[in-house]
XYZ file of C-alpha atoms in Angstrom:
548
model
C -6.749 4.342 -61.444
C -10.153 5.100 -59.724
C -10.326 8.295 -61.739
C -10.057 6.677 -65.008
C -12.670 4.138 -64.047
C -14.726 6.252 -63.395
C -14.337 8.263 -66.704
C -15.098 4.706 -68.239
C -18.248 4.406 -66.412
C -19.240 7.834 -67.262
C -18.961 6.989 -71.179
C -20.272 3.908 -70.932
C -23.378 5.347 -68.512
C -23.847 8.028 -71.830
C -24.151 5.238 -74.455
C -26.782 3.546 -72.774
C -28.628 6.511 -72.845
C -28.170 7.627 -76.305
C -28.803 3.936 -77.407
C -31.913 4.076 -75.548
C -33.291 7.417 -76.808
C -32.441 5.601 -80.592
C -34.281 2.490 -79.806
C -37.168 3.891 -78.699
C -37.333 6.529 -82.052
C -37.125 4.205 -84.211
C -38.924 1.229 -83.023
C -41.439 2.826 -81.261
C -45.026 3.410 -84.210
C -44.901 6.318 -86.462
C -47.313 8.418 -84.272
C -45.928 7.349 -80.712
C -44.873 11.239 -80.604
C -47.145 12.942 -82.534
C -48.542 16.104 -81.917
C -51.732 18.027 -82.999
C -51.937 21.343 -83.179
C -55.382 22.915 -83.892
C -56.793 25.979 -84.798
C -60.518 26.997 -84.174
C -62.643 29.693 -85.649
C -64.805 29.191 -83.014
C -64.552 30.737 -79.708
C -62.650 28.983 -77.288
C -62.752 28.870 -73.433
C -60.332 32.030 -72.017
C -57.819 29.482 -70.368
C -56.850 28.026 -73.581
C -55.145 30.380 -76.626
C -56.774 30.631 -80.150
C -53.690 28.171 -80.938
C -53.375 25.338 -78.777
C -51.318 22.341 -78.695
C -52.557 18.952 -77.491
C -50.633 15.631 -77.431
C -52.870 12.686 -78.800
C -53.155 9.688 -76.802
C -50.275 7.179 -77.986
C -51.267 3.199 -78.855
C -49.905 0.650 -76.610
C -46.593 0.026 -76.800
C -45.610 -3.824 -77.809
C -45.002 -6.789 -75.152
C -41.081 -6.961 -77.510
C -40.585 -3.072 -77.075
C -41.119 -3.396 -73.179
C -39.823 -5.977 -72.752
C -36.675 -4.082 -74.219
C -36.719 -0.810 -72.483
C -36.918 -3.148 -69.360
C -33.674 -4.354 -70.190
C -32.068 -1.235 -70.981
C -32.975 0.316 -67.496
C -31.898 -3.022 -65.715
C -28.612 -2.176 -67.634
C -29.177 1.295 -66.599
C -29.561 0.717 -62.948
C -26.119 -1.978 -63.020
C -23.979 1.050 -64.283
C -25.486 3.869 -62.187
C -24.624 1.892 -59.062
C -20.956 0.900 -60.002
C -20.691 4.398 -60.536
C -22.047 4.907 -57.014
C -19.336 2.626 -55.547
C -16.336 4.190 -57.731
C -17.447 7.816 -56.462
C -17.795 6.330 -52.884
C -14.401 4.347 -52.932
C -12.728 7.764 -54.469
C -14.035 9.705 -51.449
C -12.951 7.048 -49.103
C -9.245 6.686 -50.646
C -9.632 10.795 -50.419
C -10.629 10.632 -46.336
C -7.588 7.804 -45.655
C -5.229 10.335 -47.445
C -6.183 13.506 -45.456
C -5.576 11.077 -42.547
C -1.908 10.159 -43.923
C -1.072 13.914 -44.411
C -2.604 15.032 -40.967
C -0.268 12.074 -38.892
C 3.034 12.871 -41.454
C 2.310 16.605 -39.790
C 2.156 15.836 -36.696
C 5.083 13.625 -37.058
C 7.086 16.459 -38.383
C 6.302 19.027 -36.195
C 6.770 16.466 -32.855
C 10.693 15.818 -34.798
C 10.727 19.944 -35.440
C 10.247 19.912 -31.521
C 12.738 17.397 -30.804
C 15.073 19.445 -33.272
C 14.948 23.005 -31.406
C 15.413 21.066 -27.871
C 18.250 19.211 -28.999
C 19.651 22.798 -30.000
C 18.774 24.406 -27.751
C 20.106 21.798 -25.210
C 23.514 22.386 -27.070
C 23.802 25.826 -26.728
C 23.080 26.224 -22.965
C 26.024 23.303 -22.451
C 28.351 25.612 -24.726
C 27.758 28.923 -22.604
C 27.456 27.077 -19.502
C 31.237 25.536 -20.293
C 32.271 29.161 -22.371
C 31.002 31.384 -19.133
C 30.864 31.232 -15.657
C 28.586 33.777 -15.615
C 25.854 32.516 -17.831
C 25.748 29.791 -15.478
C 24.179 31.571 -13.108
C 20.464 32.534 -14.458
C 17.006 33.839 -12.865
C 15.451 30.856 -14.555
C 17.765 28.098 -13.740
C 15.168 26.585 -11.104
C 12.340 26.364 -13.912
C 14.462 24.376 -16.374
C 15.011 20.298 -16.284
C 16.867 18.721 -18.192
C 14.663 17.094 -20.118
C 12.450 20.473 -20.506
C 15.230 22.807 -21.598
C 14.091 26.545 -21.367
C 12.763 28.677 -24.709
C 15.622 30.902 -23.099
C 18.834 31.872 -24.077
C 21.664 32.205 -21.594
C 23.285 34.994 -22.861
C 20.408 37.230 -21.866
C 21.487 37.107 -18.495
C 25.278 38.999 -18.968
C 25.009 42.305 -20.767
C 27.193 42.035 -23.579
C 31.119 43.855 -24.007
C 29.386 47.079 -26.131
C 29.862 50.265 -25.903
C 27.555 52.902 -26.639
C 27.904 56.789 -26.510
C 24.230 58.654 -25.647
C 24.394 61.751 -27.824
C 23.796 65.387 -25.252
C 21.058 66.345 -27.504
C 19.144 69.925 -26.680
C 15.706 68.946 -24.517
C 13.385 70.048 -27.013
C 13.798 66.962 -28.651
C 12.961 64.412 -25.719
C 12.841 65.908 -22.123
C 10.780 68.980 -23.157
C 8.080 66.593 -23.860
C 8.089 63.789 -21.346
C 8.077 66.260 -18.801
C 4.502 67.919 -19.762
C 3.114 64.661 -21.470
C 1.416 62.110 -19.882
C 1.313 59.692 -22.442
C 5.249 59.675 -22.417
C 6.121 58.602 -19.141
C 6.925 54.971 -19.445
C 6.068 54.479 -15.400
C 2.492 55.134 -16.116
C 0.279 52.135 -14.240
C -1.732 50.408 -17.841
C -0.135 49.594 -20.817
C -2.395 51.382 -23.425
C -0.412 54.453 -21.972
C 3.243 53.242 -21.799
C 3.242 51.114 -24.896
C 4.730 53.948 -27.216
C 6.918 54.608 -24.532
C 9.925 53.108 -24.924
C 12.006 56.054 -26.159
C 11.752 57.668 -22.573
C 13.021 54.455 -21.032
C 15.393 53.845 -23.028
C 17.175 56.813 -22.935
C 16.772 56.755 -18.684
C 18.210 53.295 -18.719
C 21.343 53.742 -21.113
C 22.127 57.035 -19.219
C 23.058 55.100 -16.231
C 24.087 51.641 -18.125
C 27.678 50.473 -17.768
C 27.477 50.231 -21.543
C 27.512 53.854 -21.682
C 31.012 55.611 -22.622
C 31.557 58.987 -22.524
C 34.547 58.918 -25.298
C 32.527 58.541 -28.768
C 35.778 57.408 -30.207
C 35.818 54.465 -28.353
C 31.649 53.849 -29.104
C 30.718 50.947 -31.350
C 27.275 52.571 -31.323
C 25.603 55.777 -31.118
C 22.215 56.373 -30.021
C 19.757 59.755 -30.885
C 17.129 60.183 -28.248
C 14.522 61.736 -30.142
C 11.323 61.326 -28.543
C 9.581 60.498 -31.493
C 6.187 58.543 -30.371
C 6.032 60.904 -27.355
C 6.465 64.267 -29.796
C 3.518 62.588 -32.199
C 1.041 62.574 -29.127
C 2.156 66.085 -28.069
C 1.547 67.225 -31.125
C -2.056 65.435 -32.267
C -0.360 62.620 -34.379
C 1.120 64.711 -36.967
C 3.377 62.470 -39.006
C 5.014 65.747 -41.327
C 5.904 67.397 -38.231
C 7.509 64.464 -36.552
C 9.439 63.518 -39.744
C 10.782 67.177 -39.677
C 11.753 66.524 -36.118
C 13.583 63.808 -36.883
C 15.148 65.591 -39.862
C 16.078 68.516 -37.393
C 17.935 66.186 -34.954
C 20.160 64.758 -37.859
C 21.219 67.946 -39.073
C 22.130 68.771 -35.279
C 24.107 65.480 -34.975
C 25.912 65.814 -38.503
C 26.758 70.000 -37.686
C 28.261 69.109 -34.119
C 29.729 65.074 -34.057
C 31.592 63.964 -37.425
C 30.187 60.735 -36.665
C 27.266 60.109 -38.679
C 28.948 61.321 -42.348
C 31.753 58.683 -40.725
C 29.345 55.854 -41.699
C 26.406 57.297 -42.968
C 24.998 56.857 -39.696
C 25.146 53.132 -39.938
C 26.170 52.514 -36.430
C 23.576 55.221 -35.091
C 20.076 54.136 -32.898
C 16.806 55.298 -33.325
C 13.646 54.231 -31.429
C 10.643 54.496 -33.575
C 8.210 53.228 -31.177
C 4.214 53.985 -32.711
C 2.260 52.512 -34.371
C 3.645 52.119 -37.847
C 7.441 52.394 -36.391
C 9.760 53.300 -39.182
C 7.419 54.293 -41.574
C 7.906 57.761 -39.841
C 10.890 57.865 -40.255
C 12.391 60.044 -43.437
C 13.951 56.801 -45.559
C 16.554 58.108 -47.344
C 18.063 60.040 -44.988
C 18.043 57.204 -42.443
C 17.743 54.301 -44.734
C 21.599 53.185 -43.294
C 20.800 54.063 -39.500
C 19.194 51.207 -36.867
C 15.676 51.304 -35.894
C 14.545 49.789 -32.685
C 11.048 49.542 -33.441
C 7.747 46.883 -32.244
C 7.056 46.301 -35.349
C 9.089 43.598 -37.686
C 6.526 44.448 -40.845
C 7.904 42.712 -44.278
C 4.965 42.530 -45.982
C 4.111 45.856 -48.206
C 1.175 47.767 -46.252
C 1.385 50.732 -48.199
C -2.461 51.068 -49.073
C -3.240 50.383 -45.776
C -0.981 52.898 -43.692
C -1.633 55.174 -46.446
C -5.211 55.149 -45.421
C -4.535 55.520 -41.281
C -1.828 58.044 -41.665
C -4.288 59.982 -43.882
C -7.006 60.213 -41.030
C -4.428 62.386 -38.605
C -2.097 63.966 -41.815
C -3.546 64.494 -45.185
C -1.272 63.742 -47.649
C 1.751 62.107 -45.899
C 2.427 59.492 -48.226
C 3.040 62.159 -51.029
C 5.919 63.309 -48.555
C 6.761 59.642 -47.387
C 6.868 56.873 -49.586
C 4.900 54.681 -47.920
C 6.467 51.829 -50.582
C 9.544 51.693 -49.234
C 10.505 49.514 -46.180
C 9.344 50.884 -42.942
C 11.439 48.032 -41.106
C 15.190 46.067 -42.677
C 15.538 42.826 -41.169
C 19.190 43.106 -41.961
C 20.042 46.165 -39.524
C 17.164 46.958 -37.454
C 15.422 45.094 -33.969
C 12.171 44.516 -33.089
C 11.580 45.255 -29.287
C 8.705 44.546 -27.119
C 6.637 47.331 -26.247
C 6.727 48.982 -22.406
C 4.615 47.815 -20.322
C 4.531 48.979 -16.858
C 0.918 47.500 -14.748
C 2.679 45.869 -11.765
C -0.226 43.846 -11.191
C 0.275 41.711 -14.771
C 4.010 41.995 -14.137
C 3.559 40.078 -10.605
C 1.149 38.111 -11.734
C 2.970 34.791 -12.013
C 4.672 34.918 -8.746
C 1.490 35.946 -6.858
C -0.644 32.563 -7.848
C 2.758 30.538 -7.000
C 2.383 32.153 -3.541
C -1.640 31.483 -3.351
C -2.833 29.044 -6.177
C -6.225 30.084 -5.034
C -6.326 33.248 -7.433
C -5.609 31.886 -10.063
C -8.708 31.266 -12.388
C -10.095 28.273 -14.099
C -9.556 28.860 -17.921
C -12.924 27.736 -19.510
C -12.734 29.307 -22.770
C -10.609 28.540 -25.318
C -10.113 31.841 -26.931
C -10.555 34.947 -26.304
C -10.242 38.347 -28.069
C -11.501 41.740 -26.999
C -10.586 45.151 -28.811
C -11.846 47.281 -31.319
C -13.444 46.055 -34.169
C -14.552 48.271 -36.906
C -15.960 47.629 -40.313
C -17.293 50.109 -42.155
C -16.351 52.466 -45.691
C -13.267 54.713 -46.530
C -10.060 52.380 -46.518
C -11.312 50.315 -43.042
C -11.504 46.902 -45.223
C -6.951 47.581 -44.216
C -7.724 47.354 -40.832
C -6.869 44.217 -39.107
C -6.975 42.327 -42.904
C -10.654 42.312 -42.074
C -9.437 39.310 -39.571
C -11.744 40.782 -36.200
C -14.463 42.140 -38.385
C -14.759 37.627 -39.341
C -14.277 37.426 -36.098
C -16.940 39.063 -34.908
C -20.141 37.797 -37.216
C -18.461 34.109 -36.722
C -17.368 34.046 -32.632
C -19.934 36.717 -31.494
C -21.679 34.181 -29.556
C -19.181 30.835 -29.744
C -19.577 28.928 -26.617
C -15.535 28.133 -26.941
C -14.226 31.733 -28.838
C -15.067 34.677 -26.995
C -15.262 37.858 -29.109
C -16.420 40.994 -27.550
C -15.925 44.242 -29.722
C -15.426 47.698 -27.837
C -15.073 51.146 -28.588
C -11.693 52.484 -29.137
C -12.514 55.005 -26.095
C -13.365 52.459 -23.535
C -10.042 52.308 -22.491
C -9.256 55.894 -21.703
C -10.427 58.190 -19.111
C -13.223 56.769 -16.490
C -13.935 54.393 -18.172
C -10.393 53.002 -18.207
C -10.495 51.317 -14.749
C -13.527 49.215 -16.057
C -12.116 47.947 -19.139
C -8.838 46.902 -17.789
C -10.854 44.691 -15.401
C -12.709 42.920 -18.060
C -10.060 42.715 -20.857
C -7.813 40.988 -17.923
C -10.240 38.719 -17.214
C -10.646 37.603 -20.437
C -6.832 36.557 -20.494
C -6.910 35.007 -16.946
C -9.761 32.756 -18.236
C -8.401 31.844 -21.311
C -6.301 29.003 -22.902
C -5.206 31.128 -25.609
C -5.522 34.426 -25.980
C -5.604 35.808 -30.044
C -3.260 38.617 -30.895
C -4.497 40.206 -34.351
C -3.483 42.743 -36.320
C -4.832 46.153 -36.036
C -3.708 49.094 -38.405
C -0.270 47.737 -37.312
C 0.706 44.169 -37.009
C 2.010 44.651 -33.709
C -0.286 44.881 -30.759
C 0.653 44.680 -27.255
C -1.715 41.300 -26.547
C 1.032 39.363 -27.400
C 3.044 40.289 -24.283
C 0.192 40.955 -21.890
C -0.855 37.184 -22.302
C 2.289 36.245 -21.791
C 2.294 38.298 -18.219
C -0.831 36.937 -17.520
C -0.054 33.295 -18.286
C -2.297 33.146 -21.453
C -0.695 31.723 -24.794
C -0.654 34.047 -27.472
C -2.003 32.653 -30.292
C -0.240 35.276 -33.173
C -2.203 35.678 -36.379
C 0.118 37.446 -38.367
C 2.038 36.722 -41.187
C 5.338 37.625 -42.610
C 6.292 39.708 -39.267
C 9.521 39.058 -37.337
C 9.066 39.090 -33.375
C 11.297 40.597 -30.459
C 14.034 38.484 -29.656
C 13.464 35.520 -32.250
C 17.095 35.205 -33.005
C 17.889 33.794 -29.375
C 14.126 32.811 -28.388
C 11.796 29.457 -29.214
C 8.641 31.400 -29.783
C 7.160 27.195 -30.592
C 8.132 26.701 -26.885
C 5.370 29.230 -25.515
C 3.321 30.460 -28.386
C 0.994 29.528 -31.219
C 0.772 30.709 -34.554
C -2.330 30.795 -36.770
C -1.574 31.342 -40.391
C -3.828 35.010 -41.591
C -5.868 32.054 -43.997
C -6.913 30.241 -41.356
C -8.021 32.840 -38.863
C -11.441 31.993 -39.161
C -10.979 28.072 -38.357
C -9.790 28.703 -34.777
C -11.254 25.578 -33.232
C -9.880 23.519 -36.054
C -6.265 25.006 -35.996
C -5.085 25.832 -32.088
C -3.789 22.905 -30.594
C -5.891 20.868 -27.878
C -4.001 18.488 -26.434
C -3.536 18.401 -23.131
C -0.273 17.490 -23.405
C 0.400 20.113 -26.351
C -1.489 23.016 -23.772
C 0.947 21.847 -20.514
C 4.032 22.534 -23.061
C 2.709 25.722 -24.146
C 1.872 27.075 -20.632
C 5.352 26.030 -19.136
C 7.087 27.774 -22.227
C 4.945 30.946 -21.140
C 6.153 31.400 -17.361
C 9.820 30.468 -18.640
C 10.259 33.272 -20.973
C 7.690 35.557 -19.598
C 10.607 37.615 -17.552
C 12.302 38.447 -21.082
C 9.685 40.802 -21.853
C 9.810 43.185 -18.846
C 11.401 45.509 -18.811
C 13.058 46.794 -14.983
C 14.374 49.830 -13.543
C 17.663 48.838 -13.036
C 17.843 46.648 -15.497
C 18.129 42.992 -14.238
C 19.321 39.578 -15.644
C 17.501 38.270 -18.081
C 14.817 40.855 -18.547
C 14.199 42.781 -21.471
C 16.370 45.361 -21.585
C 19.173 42.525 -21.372
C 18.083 40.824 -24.339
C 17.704 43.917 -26.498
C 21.751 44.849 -25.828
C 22.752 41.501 -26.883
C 20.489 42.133 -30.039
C 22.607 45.484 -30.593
C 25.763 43.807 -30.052
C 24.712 40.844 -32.874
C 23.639 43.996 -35.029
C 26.609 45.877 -34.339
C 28.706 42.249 -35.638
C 26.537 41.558 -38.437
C 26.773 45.090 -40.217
C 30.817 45.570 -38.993
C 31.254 48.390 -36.551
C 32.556 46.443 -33.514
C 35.167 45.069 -35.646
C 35.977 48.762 -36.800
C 35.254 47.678 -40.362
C 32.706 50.265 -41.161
C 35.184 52.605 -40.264
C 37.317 51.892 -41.828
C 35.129 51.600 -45.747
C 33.443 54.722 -44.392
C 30.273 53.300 -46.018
């Protein structure tokens, strides 16, 4: 209604005009806009041209014709202003809208809230009344009643699977744990044990009671091919580890008829770098499970074709980088290994002396590489921390503090793990960006350190979110609005309290222990196998049985 007023004004506003400009034409005398032009033999003074025009002095006008134009600016003046007011009502009906949408929000995510509880409520009375076992949990003293845990009980009972290791020669995992450091997933700081989840894995499973030693009686089958570990051995050569990979197949399918049984759709990989899958050759293993970190779904082709091209020229001509790197429908996204006992104990050491633990003045924080220059770095991060960096730099609430990628290695490592952990003990929220990979290993470090992870990634599926509430402990920040932090993370105190009891709830289910214990990570990762191993048939024998 306000718009078409307004139209009306605006027509209305442009006859005046145009009957103004008429009236004064053709009442005003003959000469009123006369001009002279005149042209002088003579010379002339340099600042004026040979050909000059001058406008003659007009006569006075008429007391009638003032008298007139006075009314027609009057008029003037009466429709300019009710224009005012229809522009100003427009942008206050606009405001009271924006208000409207912002409290329907809120009211929807508070009922989204009340939703997942409600669920989640349900499902720990079912497998409290379904199990004896699952009443009986690590967390149980956290969780009220009316603050039911992000967790879910069945993480706590290792589920009734079976899976047979394959005896595979040691050239293609032991041989290169044993004289790489960057392989061993004890190692004290997580920018060394983070690709190192092969090694554990295969350590773990070796001495799980879900290993059988009758692969007729398996409903899964996993390869330990060390796959991250042989890419730093070998200077991050992606042809050579996709041969590797190859290589171990062809020893599986010459010695086990097991694979060709279903294609190797009930067979385990770990694919643990950087780009996970996406080293993997696809259509040889495009049937097989990947346990990877990454849950990728968006196409980043162009960009891993650019960082796979600055340690192997030319991959993607042997790797489609197109295809899917990671198949929500058969494979598992798995936290990455970390293994500092200081962030692992953190929690329980400021229960036992509140004293340490540090007042968290800053809002945000982020510190990591940031790079921005030619040659395909545009990919990296979605240019999200390169934003960052020009808009944050010196934010009194956002801390952003770029480093060089080598800060964290060799001397210098010591230093930089004391500063980038200070950042997260000091922090309400701590941002977990992309990188070349969507993954990164903030996400689980702020969790250890009781920081909420505020994840700024789209379209990427997250360890454990089949069984987990990642609303109950984390935050996340839509890739558009990355650069309106302040405006977008929640500041509530109420909100923040939620968050931070969400984090030292679930913060157990992403640590991983040697043994294994209830509800740790390890835990939660077999019961993702066994929903897997459901979902695509083989513990029902039905894969079998098509031989698909």
């Amino acid at each position: 209604m306000i718009t078409i007023t307004i139209r009306r004004l605006c027509t209305l506003f442009l006859c005046l005009f145009v009957t103004t400009y008429i009236f004064m034409a053709f009442n005003l005398p003959n000469n009123a806009f006369a001009t002279t032009t005149i042209t002088s033999s003579t010379p002339l003074p340099q600042s004026l041209s040979k050909s000059t025009t001058f406008v003659t002095h007009q006569p006075p006008l008429s007391t009638s014709d003032n008298k007139r134009i006075i009314e027609l600016e009057s008029e003037l003046s009466v429709w300019s202003n009710l224009l005012a007011q229809a522009r100003r009502d427009i942008d206050l009906q606009h405001h009271v809208s924006q208000d409207k949408i912002k409290r329907l929000e809120e009211k929807l995510h508070k009922k989204e809230l009340q939703s997942r509880r409600s669920t989640a409520k349900l499902l720990s009375k079912l497998a409290s009344s379904s199990s004896s076992t699952s009443t009986s949990t690590s967390f149980s003293s956290e969780v009220d009643a009316n603050n039911p845990s992000p967790l879910d009980p069945s993480g706590n009972t290792l589920p009734p699977l079976l899976i047979y290791v394959y005896e595979m020669p040691p050239e293609f995992n032991t041989d290169l744990s044993d004289v790489e450091p960057n392989c061993k997933w004890n190692a004290p700081y997580s920018w060394q044990t983070k690709y190192t989840l092969e090694t554990y894995m295969h350590a773990m499973l070796l001495k799980s009671p879900l290993r059988t030693l009758d692969p007729e009686a398996a409903h899964l089958f996993y390869v330990p091919i060390y796959v991250g570990c042989h890419l730093h051995h070998i200077g991050t050569n992606f042809n050579k580890a996709s041969t590797k990979i190859l290589q171990g197949v062809k020893w599986i399918q010459n010695k086990y008829p097991y694979w060709k049984r279903t294609q190797g759709r009930d067979h385990i990989f770990t694919f643990t770098h950087d780009i996970g899958g996406c080293v993997a050759p696809f259509r040889d293993l495009k049937h097989a499970i990947f346990i990877t970190n990454t849950g990728e779904l968006r196409d980043r082709s162009a960009a891993y074709k650019t960082y796979t091209n600055m340690y192997t020229k030319g991959y993607y001509q042997n790797r489609d980088l197109t295809l899917p790197c990671f198949n929500p429908w058969k494979d598992i996204v798995a936290p990455p290994m970390i293994n500092d006992i200081d962030m692992i104990h953190w929690h329980e050491t400021v229960q036992k002396d509140s004293a340490l633990k540090l007042p968290r003045d800053k809002l945000a924080t982020f510190r990591g590489t940031i790079i921005d220059k030619p040659g395909g770095w545009h990919y990296y991060s979605r240019g999200i921390r390169q934003h960052w960096l020009s808009k944050y730099e010196f934010d009194q609430q956002i801390k952003v503090t770029a480093v060089h990628p080598k800060e964290g290695f060799g001397d210098k490592a010591a230093n930089y793990q004391k500063t980038y952990r200070n950042d997260f003990l000091t922090s309400t929220y701590c941002l977990c960006p992309p990188g070349w990979a969507t993954w990164t290993p903030r996400l689980y470090e702020a969790l250890l350190l009781g920081c909420i992870p505020a994840i700024i990634a789209d379209d990427n599926v997250l360890p454990f979110s089949r069984t987990l509430d990642y609303t109950r402990f984390a935050v996340h920040v839509p890739e558009s609005k990355a650069n309106s932090l302040i405006e977008v993370l929640p500041q509530g105190k109420e909100r923040i309290q939620e968050l931070q009891n969400g984090v030292e709830q679930v913060y157990k289910a992403f640590v991983y222990n040697d043994p294994p214990i209830k509800g740790d990570a390890f835990h939660y990762l077999m019961r993702d196998l066994e929903w897997r191993a459901k979902s695509l048939g083989v513990m029902a024998g039905i894969a079998k049985e098509d031989g698909i």
